[in-house]
PDB file of C-alpha atoms in Angstrom:
ATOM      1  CA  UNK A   1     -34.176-160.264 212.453  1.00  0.00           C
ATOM      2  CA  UNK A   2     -37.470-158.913 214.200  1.00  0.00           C
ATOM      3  CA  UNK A   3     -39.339-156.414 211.580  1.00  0.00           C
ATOM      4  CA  UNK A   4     -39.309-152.487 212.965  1.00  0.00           C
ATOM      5  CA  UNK A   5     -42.578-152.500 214.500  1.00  0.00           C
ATOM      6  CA  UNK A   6     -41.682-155.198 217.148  1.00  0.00           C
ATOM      7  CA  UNK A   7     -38.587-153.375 217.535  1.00  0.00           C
ATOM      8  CA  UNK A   8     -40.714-150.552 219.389  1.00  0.00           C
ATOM      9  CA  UNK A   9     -41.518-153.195 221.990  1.00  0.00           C
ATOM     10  CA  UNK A  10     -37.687-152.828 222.973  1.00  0.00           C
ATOM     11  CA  UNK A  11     -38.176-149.337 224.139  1.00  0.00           C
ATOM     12  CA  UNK A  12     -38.611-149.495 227.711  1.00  0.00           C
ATOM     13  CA  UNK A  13     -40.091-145.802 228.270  1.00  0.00           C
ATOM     14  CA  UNK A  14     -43.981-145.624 227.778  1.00  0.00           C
ATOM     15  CA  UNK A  15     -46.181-143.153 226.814  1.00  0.00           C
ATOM     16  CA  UNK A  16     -45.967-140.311 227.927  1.00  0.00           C
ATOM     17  CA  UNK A  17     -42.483-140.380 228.354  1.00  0.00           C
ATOM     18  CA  UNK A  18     -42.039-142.799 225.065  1.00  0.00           C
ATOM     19  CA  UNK A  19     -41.659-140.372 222.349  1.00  0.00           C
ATOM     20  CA  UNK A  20     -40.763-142.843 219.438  1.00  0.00           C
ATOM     21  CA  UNK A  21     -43.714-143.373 217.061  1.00  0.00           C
ATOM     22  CA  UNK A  22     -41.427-145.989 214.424  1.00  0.00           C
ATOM     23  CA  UNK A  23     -38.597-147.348 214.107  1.00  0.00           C
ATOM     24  CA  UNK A  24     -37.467-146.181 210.430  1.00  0.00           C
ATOM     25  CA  UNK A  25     -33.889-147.624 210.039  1.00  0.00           C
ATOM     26  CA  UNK A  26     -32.124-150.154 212.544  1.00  0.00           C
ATOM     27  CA  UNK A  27     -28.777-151.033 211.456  1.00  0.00           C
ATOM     28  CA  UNK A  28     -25.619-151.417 213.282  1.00  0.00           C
ATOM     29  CA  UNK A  29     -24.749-148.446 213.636  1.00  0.00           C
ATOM     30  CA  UNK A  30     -27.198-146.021 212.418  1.00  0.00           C
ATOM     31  CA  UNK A  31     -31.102-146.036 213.239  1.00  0.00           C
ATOM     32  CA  UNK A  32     -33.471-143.356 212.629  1.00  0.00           C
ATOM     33  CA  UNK A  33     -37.405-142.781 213.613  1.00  0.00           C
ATOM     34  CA  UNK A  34     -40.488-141.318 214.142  1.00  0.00           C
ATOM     35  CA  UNK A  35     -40.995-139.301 217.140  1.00  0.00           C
ATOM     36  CA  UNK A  36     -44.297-137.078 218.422  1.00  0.00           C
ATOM     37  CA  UNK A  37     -44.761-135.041 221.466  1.00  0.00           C
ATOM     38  CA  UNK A  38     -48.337-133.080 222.619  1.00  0.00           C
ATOM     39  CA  UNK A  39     -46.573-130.071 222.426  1.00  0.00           C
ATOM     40  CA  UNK A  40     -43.648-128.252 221.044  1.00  0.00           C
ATOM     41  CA  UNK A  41     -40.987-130.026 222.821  1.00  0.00           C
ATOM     42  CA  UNK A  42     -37.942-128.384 224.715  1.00  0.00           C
ATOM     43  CA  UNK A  43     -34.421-129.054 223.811  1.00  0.00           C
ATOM     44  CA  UNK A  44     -34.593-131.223 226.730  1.00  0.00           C
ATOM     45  CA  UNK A  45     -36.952-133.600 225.330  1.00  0.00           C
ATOM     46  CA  UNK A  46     -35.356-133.756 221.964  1.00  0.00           C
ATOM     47  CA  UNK A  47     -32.275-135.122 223.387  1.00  0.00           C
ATOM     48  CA  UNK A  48     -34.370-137.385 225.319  1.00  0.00           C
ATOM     49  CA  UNK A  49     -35.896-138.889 221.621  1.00  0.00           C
ATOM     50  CA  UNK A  50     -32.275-138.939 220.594  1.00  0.00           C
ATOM     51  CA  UNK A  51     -30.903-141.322 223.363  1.00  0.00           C
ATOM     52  CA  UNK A  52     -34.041-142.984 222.502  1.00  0.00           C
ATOM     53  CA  UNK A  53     -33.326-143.441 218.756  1.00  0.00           C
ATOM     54  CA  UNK A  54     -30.168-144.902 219.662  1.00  0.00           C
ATOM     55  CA  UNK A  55     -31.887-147.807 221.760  1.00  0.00           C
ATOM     56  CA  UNK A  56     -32.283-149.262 217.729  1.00  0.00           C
ATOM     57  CA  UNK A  57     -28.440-149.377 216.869  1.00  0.00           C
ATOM     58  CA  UNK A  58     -27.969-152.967 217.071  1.00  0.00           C
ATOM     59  CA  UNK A  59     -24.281-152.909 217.440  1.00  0.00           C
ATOM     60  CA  UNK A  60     -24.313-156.728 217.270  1.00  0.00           C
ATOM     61  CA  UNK A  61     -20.186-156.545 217.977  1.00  0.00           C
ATOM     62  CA  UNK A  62     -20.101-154.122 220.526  1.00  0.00           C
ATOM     63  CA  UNK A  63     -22.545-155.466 222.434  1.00  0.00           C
ATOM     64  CA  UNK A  64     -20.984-159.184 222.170  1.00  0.00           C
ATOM     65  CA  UNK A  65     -17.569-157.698 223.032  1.00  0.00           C
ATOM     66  CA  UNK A  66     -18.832-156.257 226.062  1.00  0.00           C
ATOM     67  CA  UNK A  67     -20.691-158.962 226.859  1.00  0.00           C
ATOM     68  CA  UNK A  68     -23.947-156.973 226.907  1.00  0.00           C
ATOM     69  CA  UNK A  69     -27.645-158.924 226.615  1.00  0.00           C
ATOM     70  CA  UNK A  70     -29.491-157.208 223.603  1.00  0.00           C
ATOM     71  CA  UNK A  71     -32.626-155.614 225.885  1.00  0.00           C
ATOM     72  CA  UNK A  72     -30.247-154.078 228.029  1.00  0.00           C
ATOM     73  CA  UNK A  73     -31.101-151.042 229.119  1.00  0.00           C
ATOM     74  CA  UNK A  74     -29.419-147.751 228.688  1.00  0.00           C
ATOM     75  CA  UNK A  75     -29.390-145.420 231.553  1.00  0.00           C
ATOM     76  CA  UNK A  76     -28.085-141.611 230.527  1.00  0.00           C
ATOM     77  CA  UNK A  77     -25.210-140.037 231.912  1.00  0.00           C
ATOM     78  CA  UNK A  78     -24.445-137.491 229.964  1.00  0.00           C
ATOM     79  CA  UNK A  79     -25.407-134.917 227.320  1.00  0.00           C
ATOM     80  CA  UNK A  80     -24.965-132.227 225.076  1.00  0.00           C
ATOM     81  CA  UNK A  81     -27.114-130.636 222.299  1.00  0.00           C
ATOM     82  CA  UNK A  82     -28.031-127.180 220.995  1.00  0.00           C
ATOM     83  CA  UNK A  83     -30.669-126.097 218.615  1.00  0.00           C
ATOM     84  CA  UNK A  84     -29.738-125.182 215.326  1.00  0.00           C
ATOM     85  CA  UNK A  85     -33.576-123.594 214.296  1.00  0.00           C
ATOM     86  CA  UNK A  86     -35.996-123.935 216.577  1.00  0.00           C
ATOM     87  CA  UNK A  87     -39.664-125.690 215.447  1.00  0.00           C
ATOM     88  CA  UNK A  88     -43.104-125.190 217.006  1.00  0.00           C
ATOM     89  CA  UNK A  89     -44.039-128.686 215.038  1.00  0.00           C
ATOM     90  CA  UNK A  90     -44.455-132.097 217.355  1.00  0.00           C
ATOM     91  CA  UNK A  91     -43.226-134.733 215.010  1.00  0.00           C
ATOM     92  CA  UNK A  92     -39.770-135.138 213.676  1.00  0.00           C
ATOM     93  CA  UNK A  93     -37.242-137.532 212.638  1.00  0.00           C
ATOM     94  CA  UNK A  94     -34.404-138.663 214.976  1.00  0.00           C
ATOM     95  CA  UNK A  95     -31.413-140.195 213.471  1.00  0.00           C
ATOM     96  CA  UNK A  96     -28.711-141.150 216.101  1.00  0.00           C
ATOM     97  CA  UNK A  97     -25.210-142.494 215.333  1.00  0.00           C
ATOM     98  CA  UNK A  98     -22.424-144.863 217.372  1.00  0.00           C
ATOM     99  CA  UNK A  99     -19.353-143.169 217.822  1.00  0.00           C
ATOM    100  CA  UNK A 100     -17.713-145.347 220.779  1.00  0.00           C
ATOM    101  CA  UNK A 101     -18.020-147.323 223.733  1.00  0.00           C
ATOM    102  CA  UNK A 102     -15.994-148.509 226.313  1.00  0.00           C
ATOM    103  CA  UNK A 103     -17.396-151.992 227.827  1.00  0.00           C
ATOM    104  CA  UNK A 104     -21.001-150.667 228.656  1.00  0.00           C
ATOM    105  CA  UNK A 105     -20.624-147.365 228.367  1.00  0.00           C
ATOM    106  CA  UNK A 106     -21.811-145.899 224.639  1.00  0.00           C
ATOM    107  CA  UNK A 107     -21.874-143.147 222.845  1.00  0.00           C
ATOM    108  CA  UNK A 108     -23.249-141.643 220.385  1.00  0.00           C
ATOM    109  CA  UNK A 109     -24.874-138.679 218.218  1.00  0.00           C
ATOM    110  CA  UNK A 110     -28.214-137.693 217.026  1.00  0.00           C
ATOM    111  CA  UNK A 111     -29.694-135.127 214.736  1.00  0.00           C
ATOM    112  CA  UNK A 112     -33.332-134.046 214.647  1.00  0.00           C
ATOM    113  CA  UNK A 113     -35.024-133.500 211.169  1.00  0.00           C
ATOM    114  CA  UNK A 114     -38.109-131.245 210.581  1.00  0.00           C
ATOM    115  CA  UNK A 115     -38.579-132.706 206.640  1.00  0.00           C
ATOM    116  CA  UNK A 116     -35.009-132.324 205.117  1.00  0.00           C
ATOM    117  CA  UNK A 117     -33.621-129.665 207.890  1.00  0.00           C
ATOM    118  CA  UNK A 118     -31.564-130.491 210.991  1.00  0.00           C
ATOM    119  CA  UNK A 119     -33.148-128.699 213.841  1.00  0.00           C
ATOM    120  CA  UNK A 120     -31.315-129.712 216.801  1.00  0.00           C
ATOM    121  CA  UNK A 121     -28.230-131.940 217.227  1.00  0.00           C
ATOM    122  CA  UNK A 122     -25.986-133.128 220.273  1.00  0.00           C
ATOM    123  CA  UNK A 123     -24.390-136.181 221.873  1.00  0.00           C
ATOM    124  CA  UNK A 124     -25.346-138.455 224.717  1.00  0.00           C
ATOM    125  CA  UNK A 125     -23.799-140.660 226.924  1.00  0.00           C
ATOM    126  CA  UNK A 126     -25.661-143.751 228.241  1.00  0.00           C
ATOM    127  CA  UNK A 127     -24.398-147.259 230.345  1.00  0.00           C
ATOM    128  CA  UNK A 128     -26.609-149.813 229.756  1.00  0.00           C
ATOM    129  CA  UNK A 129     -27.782-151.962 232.508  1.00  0.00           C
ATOM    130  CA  UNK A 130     -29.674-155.056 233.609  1.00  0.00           C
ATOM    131  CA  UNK A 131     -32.205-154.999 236.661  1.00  0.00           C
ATOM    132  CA  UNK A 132     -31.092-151.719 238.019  1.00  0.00           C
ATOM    133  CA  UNK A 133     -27.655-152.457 237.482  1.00  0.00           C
ATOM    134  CA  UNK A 134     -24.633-151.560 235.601  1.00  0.00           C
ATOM    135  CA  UNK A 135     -22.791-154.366 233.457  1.00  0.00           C
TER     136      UNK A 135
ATOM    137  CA  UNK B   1     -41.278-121.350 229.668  1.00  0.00           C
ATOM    138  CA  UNK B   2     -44.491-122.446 231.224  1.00  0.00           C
ATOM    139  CA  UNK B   3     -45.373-126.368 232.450  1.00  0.00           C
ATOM    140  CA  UNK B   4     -45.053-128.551 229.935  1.00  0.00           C
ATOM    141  CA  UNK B   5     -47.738-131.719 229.603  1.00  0.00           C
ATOM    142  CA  UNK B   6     -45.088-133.911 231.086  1.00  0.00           C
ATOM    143  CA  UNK B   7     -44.695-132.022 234.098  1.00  0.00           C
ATOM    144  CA  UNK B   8     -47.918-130.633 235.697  1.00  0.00           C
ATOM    145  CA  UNK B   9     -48.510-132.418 238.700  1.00  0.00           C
ATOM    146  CA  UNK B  10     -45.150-133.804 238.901  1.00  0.00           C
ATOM    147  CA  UNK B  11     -43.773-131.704 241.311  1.00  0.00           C
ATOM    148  CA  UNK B  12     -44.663-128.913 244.141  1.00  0.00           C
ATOM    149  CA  UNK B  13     -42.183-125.104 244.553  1.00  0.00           C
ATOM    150  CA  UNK B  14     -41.280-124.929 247.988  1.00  0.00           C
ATOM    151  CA  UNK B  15     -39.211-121.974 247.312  1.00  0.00           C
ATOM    152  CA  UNK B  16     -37.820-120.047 244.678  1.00  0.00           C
ATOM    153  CA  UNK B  17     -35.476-117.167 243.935  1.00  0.00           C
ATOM    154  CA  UNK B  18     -32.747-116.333 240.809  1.00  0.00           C
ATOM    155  CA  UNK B  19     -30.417-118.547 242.219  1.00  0.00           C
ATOM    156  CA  UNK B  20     -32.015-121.184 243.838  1.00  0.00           C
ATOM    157  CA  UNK B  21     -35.198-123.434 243.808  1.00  0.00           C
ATOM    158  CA  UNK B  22     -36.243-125.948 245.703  1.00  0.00           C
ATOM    159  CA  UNK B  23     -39.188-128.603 245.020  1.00  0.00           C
ATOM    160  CA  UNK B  24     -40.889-131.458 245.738  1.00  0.00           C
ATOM    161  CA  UNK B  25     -41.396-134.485 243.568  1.00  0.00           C
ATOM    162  CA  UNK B  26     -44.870-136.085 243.925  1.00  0.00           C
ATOM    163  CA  UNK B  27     -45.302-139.935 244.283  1.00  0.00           C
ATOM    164  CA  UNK B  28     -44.806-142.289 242.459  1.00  0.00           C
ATOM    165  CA  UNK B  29     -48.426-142.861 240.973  1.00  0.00           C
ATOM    166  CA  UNK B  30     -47.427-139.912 238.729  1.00  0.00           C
ATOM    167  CA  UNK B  31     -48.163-141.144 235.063  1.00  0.00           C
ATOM    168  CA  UNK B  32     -44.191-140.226 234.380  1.00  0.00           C
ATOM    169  CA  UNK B  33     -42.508-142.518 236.813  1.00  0.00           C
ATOM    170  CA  UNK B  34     -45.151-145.174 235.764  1.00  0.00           C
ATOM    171  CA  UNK B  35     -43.954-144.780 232.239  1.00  0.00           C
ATOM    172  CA  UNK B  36     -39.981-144.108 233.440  1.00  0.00           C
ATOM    173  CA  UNK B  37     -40.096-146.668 234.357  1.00  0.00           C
ATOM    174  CA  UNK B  38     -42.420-149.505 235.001  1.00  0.00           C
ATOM    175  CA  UNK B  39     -40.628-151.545 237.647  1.00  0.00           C
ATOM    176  CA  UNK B  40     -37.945-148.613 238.213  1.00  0.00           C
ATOM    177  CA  UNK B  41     -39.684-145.387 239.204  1.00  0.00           C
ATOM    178  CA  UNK B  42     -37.374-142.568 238.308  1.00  0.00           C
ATOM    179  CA  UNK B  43     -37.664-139.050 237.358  1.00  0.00           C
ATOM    180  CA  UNK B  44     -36.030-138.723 233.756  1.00  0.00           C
ATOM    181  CA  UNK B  45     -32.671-136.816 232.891  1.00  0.00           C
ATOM    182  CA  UNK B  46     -34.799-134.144 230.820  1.00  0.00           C
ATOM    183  CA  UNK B  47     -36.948-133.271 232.836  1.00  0.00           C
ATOM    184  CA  UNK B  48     -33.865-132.491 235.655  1.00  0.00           C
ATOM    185  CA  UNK B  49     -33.175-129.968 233.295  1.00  0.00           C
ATOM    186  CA  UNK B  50     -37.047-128.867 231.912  1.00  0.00           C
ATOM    187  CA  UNK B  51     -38.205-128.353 235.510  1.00  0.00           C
ATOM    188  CA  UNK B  52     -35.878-125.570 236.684  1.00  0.00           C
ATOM    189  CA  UNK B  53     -36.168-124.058 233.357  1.00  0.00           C
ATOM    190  CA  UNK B  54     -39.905-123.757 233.432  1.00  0.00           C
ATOM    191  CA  UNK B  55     -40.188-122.571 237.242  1.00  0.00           C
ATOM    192  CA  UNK B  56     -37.907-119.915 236.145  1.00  0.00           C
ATOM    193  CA  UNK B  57     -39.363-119.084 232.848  1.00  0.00           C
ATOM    194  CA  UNK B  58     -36.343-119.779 230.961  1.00  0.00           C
ATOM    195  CA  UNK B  59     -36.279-121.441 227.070  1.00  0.00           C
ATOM    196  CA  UNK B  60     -32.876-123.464 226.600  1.00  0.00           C
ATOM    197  CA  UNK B  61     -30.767-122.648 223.594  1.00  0.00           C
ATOM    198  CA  UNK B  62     -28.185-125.587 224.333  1.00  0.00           C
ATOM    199  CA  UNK B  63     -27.650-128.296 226.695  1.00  0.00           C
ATOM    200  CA  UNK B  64     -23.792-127.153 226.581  1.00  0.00           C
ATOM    201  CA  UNK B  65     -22.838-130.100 228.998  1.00  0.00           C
ATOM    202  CA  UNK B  66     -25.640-132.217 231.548  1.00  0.00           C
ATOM    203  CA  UNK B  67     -24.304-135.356 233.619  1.00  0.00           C
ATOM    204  CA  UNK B  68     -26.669-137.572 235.513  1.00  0.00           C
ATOM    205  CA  UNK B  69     -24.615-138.393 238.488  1.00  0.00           C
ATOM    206  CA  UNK B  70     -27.338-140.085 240.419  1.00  0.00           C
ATOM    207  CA  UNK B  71     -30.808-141.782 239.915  1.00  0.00           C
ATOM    208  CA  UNK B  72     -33.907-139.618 241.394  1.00  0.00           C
ATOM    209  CA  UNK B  73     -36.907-141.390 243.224  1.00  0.00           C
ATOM    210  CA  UNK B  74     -40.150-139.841 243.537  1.00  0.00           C
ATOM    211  CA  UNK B  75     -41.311-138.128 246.671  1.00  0.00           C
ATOM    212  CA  UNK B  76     -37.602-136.283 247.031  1.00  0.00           C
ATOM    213  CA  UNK B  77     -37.046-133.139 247.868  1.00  0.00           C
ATOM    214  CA  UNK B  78     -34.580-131.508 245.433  1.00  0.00           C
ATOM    215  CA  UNK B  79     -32.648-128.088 245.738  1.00  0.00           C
ATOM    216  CA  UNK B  80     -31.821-126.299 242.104  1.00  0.00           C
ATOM    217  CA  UNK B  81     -28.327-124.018 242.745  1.00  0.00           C
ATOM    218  CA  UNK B  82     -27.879-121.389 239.925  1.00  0.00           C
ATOM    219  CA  UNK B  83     -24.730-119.621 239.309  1.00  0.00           C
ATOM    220  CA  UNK B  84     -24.387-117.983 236.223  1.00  0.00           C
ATOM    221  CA  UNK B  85     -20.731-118.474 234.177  1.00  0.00           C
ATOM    222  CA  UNK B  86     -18.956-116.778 231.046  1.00  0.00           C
ATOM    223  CA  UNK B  87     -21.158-118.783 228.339  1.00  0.00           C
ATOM    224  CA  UNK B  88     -24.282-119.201 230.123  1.00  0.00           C
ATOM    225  CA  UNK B  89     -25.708-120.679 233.730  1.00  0.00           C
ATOM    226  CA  UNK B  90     -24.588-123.818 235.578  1.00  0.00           C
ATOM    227  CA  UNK B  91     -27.205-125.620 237.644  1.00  0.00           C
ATOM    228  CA  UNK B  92     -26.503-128.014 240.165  1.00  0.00           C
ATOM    229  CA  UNK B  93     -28.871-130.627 241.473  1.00  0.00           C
ATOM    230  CA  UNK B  94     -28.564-132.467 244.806  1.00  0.00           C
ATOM    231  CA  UNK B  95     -30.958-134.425 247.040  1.00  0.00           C
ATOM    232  CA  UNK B  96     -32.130-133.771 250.536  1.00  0.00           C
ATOM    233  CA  UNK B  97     -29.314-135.370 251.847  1.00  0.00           C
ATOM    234  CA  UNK B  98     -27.068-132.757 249.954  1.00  0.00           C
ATOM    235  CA  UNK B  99     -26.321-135.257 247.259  1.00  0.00           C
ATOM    236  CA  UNK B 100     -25.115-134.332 244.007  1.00  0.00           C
ATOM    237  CA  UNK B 101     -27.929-135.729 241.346  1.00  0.00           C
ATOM    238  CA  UNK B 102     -27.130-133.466 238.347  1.00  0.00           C
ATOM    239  CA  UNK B 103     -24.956-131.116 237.321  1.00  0.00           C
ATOM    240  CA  UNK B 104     -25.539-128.968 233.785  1.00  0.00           C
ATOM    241  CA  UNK B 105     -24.339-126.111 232.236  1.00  0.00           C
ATOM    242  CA  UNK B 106     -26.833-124.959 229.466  1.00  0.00           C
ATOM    243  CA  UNK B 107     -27.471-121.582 227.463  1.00  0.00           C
ATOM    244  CA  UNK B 108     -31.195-120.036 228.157  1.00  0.00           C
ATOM    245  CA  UNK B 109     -32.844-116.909 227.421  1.00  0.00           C
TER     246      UNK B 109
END
C-alpha cells in the first residue's frame, strides 16, 4: 500500500487548481485531507476540494467490479452543496464518503471542517475515465 | 463577489446584463488549463459556476443542483442565461454553437 504522501501524486489537478495539501485518511471508503486556497474560497471551490478528497477512496471492490484501472480519472458531472457557516480561513479539512456507483459512475459526499465544525457539505457526482474517455 | 486568484486573466466580458453574460475564455497558456489539466486543457466545473457569480457580484449560499453536461476548451465563447426561480436563480451555460455545457440552479445573495 503506497504511504499518503505518494498518494498526492494521484491527484491529477496541479497547483493552482490542486487544492489538496495531504492526504490524512485513505481507506475504502472514507478519506479525508488537507486542503489550502490563497484566498477565502467560494462554495464553488469547496466542492471542488471535496470531489478531490474523494480521488483517495480506494474502493478496491468497486473499482474491480467495474473494471476500473486505479489512476482513473474522475471527471464531475454533478453537484450539490450549501454552506452551513461560512469561513474567511484558507485551510480546512475535507472528508468525503462513497455512497454508490453504478459501473463508472460514483458518488459520493463530503463535509468541510474548520477545526471540529462542519462548514460546508454537499454531494458530487463524477465518471471516471481513461485518456479522455469514459469506461 | 470580486475575481478570485483563479480567475483573473482567465476570461474577457463581452457583454453583460441581469440576465445574461457572455465571455470569452483566454487560451490555453492560462496557468488553470495548464494545471486542469496537463494533457487535457479544460476549464473546471467550479469555476462554470464562480465566473458568472463574480461578473455579477453575487456570493453563493448553495450549489442547490450543478450538472456538467459538456467539457469546455479554452478560447470559447460562452453565453451565461439567468432566470430567476421560486428558491433561487437557474443559470444555463452553452457554447458558441448554442450547446448546452452547464446547467445549475444555486442560491446567491
Amino acid at each position: 500500500m503506497p504511504d499518503l504522501n505518494e498518494l498526492l501524486t494521484y491527484l491529477p489537478q496541479k497547483d493552482p487548481v490542486g487544492f489538496v495539501k495531504s492526504v490524512l485518511v485513505s481507506e475504502e471508503h472514507l478519506s479525508r485531507a488537507t486542503v489550502t486556497f490563497e484566498s477565502a474560497p467560494t462554495l464553488s471551490m469547496l466542492s471542488e476540494a471535496g470531489a478531490q478528497t474523494s480521488i483517495f477512496l480506494r474502493l478496491t471492490e468497486e473499482k474491480k467490479a467495474a473494471n476500473v484501472p486505479p489512476r482513473a480519472m474522475g471527471m464531475l458531472v454533478s453537484v450539490k452543496s450549501k454552506w452551513l457557516q461560512k469561513s474567511e480561513k484558507r485551510s480546512f479539512e475535507v472528508e468525503s464518503r462513497y455512497i454508490s456507483n453504478l459501473d463508472s459512475f460514483f458518488i459520493v459526499s463530503f463535509s468541510v471542517f474548520d477545526g471540529e465544525t462542519v462548514v460546508a457539505e454537499g454531494q458530487v457526482a463524477a465518471v471516471l475515465e481513461q485518456n479522455g474517455e469514459s469506461l | 463577489m470580486s475575481q478570485t486568484y483563479l480567475s483573473k486573466g482567465l476570461y474577457n466580458v463581452i457583454s453583460q446584463s441581469d440576465e445574461r453574460v457572455e465571455i470569452e475564455l483566454t487560451d490555453a497558456s492560462h496557468p488553470i488549463f495548464k494545471a486542469h489539466f496537463e494533457e487535457m486543457p479544460l476549464l473546471p466545473g467550479f469555476l462554470q459556476i464562480d465566473i458568472v457569480a463574480e461578473i455579477l457580484g453575487k456570493e453563493i449560499d448553495a450549489i442547490t443542483s450543478a450538472k456538467f453536461v459538456q467539457k469546455i476548451l479554452p478560447d470559447e465563447r460562452l453565453t451565461y442565461t439567468i432566470a430567476p426561480t421560486k428558491s433561487g436563480i437557474r443559470v444555463k451555460l452553452t457554447n458558441s454553437s448554442n450547446e448546452l455545457c452547464g446547467d445549475f440552479k444555486l442560491k446567491w445573495n
